[in-house]
Tab-separated table of C-alpha atoms and ligand atoms in Angstrom:
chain	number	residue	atom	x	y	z
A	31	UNK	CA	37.196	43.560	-19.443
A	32	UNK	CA	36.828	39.785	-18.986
A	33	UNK	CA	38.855	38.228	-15.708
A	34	UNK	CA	40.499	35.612	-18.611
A	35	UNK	CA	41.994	38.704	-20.465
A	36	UNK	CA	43.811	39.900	-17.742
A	37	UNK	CA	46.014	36.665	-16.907
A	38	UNK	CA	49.076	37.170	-18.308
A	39	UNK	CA	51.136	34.460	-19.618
A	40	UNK	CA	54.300	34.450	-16.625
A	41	UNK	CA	53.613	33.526	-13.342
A	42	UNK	CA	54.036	36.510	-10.810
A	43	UNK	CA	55.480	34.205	-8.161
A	44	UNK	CA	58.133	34.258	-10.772
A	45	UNK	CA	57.539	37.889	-12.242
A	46	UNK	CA	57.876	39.388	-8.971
A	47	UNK	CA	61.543	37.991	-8.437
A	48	UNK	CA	64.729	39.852	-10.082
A	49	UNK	CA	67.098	38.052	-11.645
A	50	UNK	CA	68.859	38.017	-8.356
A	51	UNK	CA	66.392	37.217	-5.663
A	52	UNK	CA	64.839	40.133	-5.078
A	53	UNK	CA	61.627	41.353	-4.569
A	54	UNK	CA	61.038	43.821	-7.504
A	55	UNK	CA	57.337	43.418	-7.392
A	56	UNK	CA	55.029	41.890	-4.690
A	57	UNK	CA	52.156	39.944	-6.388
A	58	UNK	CA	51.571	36.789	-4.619
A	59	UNK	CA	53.062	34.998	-1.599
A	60	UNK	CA	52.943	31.806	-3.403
A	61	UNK	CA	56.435	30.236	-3.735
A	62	UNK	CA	57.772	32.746	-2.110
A	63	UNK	CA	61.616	31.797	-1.159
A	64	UNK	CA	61.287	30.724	2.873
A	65	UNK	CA	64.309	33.205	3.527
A	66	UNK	CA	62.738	36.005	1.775
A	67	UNK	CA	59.624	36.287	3.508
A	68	UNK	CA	61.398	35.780	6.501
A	69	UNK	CA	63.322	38.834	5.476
A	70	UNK	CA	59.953	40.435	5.082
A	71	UNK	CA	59.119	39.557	8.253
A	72	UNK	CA	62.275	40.045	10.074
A	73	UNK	CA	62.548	44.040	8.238
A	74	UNK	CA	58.553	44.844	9.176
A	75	UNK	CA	59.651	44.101	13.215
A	76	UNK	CA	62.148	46.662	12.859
A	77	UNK	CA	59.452	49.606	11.785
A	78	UNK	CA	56.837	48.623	14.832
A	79	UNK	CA	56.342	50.870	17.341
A	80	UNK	CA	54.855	51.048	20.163
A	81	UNK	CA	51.356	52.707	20.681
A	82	UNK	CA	51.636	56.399	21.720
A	83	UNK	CA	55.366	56.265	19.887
A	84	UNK	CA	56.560	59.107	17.929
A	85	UNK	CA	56.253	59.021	14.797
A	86	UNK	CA	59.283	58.014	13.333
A	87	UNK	CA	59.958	58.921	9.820
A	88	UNK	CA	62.601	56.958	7.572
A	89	UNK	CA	64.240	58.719	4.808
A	90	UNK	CA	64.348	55.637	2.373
A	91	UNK	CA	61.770	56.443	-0.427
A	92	UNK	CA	62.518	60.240	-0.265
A	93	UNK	CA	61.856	61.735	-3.427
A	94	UNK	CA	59.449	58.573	-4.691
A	95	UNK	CA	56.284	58.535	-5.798
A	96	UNK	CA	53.978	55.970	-5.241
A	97	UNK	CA	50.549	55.531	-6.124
A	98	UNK	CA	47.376	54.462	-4.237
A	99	UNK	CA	44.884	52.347	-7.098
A	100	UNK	CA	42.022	51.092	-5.716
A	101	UNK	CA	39.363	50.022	-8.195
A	102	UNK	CA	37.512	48.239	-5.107
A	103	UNK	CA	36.748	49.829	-1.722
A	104	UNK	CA	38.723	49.508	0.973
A	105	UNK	CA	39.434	51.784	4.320
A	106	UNK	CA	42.316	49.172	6.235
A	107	UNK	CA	44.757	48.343	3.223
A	108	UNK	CA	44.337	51.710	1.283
A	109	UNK	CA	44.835	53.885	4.868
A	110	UNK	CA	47.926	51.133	5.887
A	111	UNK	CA	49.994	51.670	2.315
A	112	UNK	CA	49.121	55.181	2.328
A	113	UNK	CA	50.529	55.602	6.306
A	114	UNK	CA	53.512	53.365	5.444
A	115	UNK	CA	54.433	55.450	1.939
A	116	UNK	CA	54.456	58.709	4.102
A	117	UNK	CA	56.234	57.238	7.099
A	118	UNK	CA	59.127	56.200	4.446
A	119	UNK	CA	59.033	59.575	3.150
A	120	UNK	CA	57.410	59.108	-0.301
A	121	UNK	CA	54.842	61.343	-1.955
A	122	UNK	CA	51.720	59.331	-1.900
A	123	UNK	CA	48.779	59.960	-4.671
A	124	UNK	CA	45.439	58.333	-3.989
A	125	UNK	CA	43.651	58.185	-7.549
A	126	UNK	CA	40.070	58.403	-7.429
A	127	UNK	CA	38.869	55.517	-9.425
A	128	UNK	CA	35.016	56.984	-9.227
A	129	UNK	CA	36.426	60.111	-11.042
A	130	UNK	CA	39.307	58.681	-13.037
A	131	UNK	CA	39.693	58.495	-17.095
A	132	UNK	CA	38.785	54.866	-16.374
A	133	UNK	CA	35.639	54.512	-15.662
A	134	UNK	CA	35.055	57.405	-19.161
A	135	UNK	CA	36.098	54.199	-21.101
A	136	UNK	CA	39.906	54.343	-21.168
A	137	UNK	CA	42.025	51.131	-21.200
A	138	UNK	CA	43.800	50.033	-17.815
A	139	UNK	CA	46.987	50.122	-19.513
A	140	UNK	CA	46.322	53.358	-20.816
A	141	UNK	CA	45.580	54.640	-17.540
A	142	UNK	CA	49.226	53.111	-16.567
A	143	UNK	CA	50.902	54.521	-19.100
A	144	UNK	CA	49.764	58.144	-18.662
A	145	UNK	CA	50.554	57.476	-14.737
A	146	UNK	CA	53.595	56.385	-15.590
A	147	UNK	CA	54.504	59.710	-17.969
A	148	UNK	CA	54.086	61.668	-14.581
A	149	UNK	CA	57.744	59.091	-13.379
A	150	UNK	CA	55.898	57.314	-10.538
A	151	UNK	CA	57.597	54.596	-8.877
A	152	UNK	CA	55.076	52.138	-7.354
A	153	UNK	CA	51.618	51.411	-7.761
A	154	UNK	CA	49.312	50.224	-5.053
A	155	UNK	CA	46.839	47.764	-6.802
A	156	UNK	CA	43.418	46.519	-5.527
A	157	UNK	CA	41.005	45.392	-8.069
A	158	UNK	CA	37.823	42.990	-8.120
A	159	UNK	CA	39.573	40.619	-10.957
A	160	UNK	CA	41.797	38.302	-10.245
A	161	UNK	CA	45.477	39.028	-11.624
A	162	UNK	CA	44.981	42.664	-12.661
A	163	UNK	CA	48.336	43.283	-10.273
A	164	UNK	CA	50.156	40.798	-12.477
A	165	UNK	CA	48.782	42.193	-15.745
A	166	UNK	CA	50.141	45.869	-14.760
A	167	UNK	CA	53.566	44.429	-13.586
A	168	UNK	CA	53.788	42.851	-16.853
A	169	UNK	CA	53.139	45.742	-18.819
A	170	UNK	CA	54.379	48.760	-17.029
A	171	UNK	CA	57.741	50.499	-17.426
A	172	UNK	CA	60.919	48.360	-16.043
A	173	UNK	CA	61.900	51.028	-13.269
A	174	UNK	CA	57.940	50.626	-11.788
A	175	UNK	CA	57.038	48.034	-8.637
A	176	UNK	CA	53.561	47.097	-8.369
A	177	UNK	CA	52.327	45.861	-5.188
A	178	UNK	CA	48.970	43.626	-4.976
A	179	UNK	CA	46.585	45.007	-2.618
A	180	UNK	CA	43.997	42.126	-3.451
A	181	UNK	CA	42.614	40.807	-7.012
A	182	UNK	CA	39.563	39.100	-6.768
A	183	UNK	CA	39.965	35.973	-5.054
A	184	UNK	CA	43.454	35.644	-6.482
A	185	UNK	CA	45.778	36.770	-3.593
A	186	UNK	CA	46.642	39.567	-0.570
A	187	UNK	CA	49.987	39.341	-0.536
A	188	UNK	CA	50.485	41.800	2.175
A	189	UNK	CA	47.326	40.919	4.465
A	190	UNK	CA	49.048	37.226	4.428
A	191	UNK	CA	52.221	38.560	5.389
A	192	UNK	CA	51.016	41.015	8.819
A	193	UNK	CA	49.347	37.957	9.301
A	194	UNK	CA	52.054	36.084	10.194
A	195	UNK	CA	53.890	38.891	11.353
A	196	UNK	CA	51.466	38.860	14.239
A	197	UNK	CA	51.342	34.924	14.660
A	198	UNK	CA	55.151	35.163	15.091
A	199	UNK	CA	54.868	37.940	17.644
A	200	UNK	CA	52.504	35.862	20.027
A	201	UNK	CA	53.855	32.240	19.209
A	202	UNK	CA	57.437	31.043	19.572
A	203	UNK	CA	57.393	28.916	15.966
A	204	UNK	CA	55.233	27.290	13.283
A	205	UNK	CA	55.896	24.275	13.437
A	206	UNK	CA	53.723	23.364	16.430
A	207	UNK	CA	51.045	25.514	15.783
A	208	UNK	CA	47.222	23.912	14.413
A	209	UNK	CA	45.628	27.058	12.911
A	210	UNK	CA	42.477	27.019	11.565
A	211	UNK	CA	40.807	29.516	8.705
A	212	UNK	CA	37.373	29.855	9.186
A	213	UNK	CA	34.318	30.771	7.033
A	214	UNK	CA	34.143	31.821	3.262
A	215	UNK	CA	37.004	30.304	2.448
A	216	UNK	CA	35.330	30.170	-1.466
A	217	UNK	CA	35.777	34.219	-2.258
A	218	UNK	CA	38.480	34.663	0.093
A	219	UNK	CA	42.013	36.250	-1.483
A	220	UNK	CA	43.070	36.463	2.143
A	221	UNK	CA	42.805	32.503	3.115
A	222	UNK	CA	44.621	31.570	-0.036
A	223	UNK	CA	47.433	34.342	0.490
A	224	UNK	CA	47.433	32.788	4.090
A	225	UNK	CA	47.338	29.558	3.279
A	226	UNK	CA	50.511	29.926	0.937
A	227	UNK	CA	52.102	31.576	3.612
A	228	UNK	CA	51.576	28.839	6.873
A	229	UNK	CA	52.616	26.321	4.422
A	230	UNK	CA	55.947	28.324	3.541
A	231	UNK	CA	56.636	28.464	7.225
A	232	UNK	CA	56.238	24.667	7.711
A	233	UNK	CA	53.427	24.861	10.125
A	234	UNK	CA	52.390	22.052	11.707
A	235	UNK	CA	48.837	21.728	11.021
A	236	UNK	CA	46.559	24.280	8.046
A	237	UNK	CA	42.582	23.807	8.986
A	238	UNK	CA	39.963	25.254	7.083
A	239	UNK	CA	36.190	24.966	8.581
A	240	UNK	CA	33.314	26.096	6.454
A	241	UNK	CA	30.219	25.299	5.055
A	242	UNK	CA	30.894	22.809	2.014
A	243	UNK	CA	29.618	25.730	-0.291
A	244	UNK	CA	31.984	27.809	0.685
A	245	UNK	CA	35.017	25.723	0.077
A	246	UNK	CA	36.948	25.616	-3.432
A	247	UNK	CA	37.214	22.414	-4.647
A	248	UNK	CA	41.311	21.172	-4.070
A	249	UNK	CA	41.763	23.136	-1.287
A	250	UNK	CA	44.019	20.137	0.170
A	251	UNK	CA	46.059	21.144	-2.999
A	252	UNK	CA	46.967	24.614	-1.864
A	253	UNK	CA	48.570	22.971	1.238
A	254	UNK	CA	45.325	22.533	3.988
A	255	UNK	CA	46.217	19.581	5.970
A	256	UNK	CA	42.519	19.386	7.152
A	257	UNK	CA	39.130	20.050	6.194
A	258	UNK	CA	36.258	20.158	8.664
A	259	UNK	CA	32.451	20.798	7.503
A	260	UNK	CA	32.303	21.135	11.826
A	261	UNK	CA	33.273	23.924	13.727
A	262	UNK	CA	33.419	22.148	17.210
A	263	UNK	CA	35.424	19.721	16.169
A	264	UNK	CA	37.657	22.449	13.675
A	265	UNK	CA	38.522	24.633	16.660
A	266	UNK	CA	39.424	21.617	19.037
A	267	UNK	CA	42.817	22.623	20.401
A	268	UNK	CA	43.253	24.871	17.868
A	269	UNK	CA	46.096	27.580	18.551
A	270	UNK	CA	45.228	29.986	15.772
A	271	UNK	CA	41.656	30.847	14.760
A	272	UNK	CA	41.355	33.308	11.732
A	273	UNK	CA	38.136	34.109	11.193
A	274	UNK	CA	36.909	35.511	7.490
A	275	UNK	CA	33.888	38.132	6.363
A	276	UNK	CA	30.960	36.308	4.042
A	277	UNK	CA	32.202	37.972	0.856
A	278	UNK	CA	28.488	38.986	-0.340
A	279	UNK	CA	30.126	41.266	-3.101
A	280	UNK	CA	31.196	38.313	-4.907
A	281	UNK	CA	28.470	35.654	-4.424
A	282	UNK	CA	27.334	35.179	-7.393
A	283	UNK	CA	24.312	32.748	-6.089
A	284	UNK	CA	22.955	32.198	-2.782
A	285	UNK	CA	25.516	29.621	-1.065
A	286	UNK	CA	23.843	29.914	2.404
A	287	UNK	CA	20.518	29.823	4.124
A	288	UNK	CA	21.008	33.026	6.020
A	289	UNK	CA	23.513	34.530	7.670
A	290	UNK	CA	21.544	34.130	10.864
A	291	UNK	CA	21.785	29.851	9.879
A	292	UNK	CA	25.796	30.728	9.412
A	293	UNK	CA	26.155	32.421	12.848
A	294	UNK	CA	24.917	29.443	14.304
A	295	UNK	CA	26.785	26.794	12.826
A	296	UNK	CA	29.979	28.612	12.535
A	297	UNK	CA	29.988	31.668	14.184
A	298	UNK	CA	32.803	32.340	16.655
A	299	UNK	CA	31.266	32.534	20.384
A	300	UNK	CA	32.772	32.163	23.389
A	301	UNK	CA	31.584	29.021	24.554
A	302	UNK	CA	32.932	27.510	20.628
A	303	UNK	CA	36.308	29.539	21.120
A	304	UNK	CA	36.998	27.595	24.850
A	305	UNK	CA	37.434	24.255	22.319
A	306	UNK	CA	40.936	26.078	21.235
A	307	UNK	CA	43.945	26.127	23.292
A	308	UNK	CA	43.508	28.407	26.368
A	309	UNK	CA	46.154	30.821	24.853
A	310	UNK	CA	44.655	30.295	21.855
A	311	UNK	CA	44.549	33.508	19.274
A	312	UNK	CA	41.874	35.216	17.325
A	313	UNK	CA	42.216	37.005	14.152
A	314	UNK	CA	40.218	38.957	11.624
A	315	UNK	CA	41.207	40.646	8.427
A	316	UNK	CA	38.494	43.083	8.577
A	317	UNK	CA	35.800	44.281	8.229
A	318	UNK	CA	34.363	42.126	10.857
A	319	UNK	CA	30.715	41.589	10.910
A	320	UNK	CA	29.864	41.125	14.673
A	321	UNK	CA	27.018	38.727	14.749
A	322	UNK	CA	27.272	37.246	11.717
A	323	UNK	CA	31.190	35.396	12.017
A	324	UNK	CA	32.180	36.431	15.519
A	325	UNK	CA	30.407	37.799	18.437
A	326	UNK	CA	31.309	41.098	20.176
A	327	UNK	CA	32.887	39.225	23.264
A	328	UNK	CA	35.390	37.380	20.896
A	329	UNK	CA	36.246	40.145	18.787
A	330	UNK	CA	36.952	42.484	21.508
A	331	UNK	CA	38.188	40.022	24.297
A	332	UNK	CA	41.484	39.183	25.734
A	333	UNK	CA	42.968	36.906	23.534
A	334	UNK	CA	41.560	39.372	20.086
A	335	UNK	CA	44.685	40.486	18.051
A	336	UNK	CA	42.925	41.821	15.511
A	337	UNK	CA	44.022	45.204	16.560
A	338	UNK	CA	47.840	44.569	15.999
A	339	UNK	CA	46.944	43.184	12.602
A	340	UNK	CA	46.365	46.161	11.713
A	341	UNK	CA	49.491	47.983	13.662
A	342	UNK	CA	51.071	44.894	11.676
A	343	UNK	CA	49.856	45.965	8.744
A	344	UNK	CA	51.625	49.899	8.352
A	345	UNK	CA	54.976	47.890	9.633
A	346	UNK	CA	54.699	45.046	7.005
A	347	UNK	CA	53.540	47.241	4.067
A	348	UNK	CA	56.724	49.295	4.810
A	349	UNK	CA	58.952	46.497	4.671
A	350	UNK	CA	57.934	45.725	1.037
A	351	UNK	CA	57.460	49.043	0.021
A	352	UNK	CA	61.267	49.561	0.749
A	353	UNK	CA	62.435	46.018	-0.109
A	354	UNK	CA	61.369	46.584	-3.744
A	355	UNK	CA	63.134	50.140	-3.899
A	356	UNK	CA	66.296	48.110	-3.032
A	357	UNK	CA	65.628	45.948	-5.467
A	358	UNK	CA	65.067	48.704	-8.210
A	359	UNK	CA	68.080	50.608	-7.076
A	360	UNK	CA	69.787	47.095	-7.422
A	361	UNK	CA	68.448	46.878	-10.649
A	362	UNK	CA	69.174	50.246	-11.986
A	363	UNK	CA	73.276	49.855	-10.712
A	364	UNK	CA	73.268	46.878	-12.815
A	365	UNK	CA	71.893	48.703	-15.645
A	366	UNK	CA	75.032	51.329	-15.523
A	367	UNK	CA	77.865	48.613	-14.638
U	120	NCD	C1	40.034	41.680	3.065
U	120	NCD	C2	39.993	41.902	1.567
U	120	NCD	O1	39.730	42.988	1.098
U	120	NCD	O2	40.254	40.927	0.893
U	120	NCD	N1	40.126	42.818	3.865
U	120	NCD	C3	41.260	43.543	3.970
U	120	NCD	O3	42.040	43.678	3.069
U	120	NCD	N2	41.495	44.105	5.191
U	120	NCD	C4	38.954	40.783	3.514
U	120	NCD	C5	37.527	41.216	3.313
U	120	NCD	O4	37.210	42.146	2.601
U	120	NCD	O5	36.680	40.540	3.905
């Protein structure tokens, strides 16, 4: 299956958008309407709770089915959607690519359709090629959401979004903030997702710092306000720093020395991380690699949030998990009136 087959012809920020607004599907945070993913954001606060909380359990996909399709590891993202189906009361599947009719030969959208015969409601996608969420959304049955769990180094829709879920939780606004992206910005579904996102939310000034080989050409395009080769002067006064994993898996040459040359130039210390703003925040996707982006002392230290973005990450994947039922339930009324 060639990555050029699977771009279908409508663009999801569109294709994920009922007729009315809603969110039906969630491909891409890309031109996402500013009140909407401040809905998003707004709904995950209400489902965050506390460490050592109780459990709470919310009746709204009771009786759903939703399954978990990840053609591409993944312990974070597969664990959070999986947590937030069952804390919304859904049956969750996990499918088991490795041992699925897929990998005997059988189409994707064959697969789908035989997944959809057994009246699923949502499917989780991850997949190494870019747009295979979109491709699935176009083709699968009208009363299905598909939610984008990172395609290639298309998008991560919901990473982006308990992203700034947890900027908004330690900063007052945006619009003040200087946050810079760090590392392989190239491969990276995450920065672009992230990128979209910061812009959407008007904030004040989008760095990216990374090697020049690991930078897509027209990154300014996306909406980066600055581009530094330096990571001194990237992180001066900087009030975000998101640091990103060398994405090995999908270098197809060797863009880098070493990654003990890459630690030293760009790595996240201590001594670099005092040129941010003393409150200044540090984030991390995941996986980390200690020693190789960010050192232990960083990662773990005071002012590391990297644990919350993943708290963040249950919380946010409910919100859109139950924002498209509403929107399929919104859909279906239609359909009867
Ligand atoms: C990211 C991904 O898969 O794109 N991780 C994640 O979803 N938590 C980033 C990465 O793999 O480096």
């Amino acid at each position: 299956m060639s990555e050029k087959a699977l771009v279908p012809d409508e663009l999801p920020s569109k294709m994920q958008l009922t007729s009315d607004g809603k969110l039906k599907h969630c491909l891409t945070v890309e031109k996402l309407p500013p009140l909407l993913l401040d809905e998003i954001l707004d709904r995950a606060q209400t489902f965050v709770t506390p460490p050592n909380a109780t459990q709470k359990k919310y009746p709204l996909l009771r009786g759903k089915t939703v399954m978990n399709l990840f053609f591409e590891n993944s312990t974070r993202t597969r664990t959070t959607f999986e947590l937030a189906a069952q804390r919304l009361s859904a049956d969750v599947i996990n499918l088991d690519i490795r041992t699925s009719a897929t990998s005997k030969g059988e189409s994707l959208l064959d697969t789908i359709r035989n997944l959809e015969a057994m009246n699923v409601d949502m499917f989780v996608v991850r997949h190494q090629y870019s747009g295979t969420a979109n491709f699935i959304a176009r083709y699968c049955a009208p009363h299905v959401s598909v939610l984008n769990a990172g395609d290639g180094h298309h998008a991560h829709p919901t990473q982006a979004l308990l992203d700034m879920l947890t900027i908004r939780q330690h900063k007052t606004s945006f619009q003040p903030l200087k946050v810079a992206i760090v590392g392989d910005i190239l491969h990276s579904r995450v920065a672009r997702s992230q990128i979209h996102a910061l812009s959407i939310l008007c904030t004040g000034e989008i760095r990216v710092i990374a090697p020049k080989t690991l930078l897509p050409e027209g990154i300014e395009a996306l909406g980066v306000h600055k581009v530094f080769f330096n990571m001194e002067e990237g992180l001066k006064d900087a009030d975000v720093v998101i640091m990103l994993r060398l994405q090995k898996e999908r270098m197809e040459a060797a863009l880098l020395p070493s990654e003990r040359e890459f630690y030293k130039l760009y790595g996240l210390t201590e001594e670099r991380f005092k040129l941010a703003k003393p409150d200044a925040i540090v984030m991390h996707p995941g996986p980390a690699n200690r020693g190789v982006e960010i050192d232990s002392h960083v990662a773990d230290g005071q002012r590391s949030v990297i644990l919350n973005q993943v708290t963040n990450g249950v919380a946010v994947r409910m919100a859109v998990m139950s924002m498209v039922m509403d929107a399929q339930v919104q859909e279906k009324t239609k359909g009867l009136s």
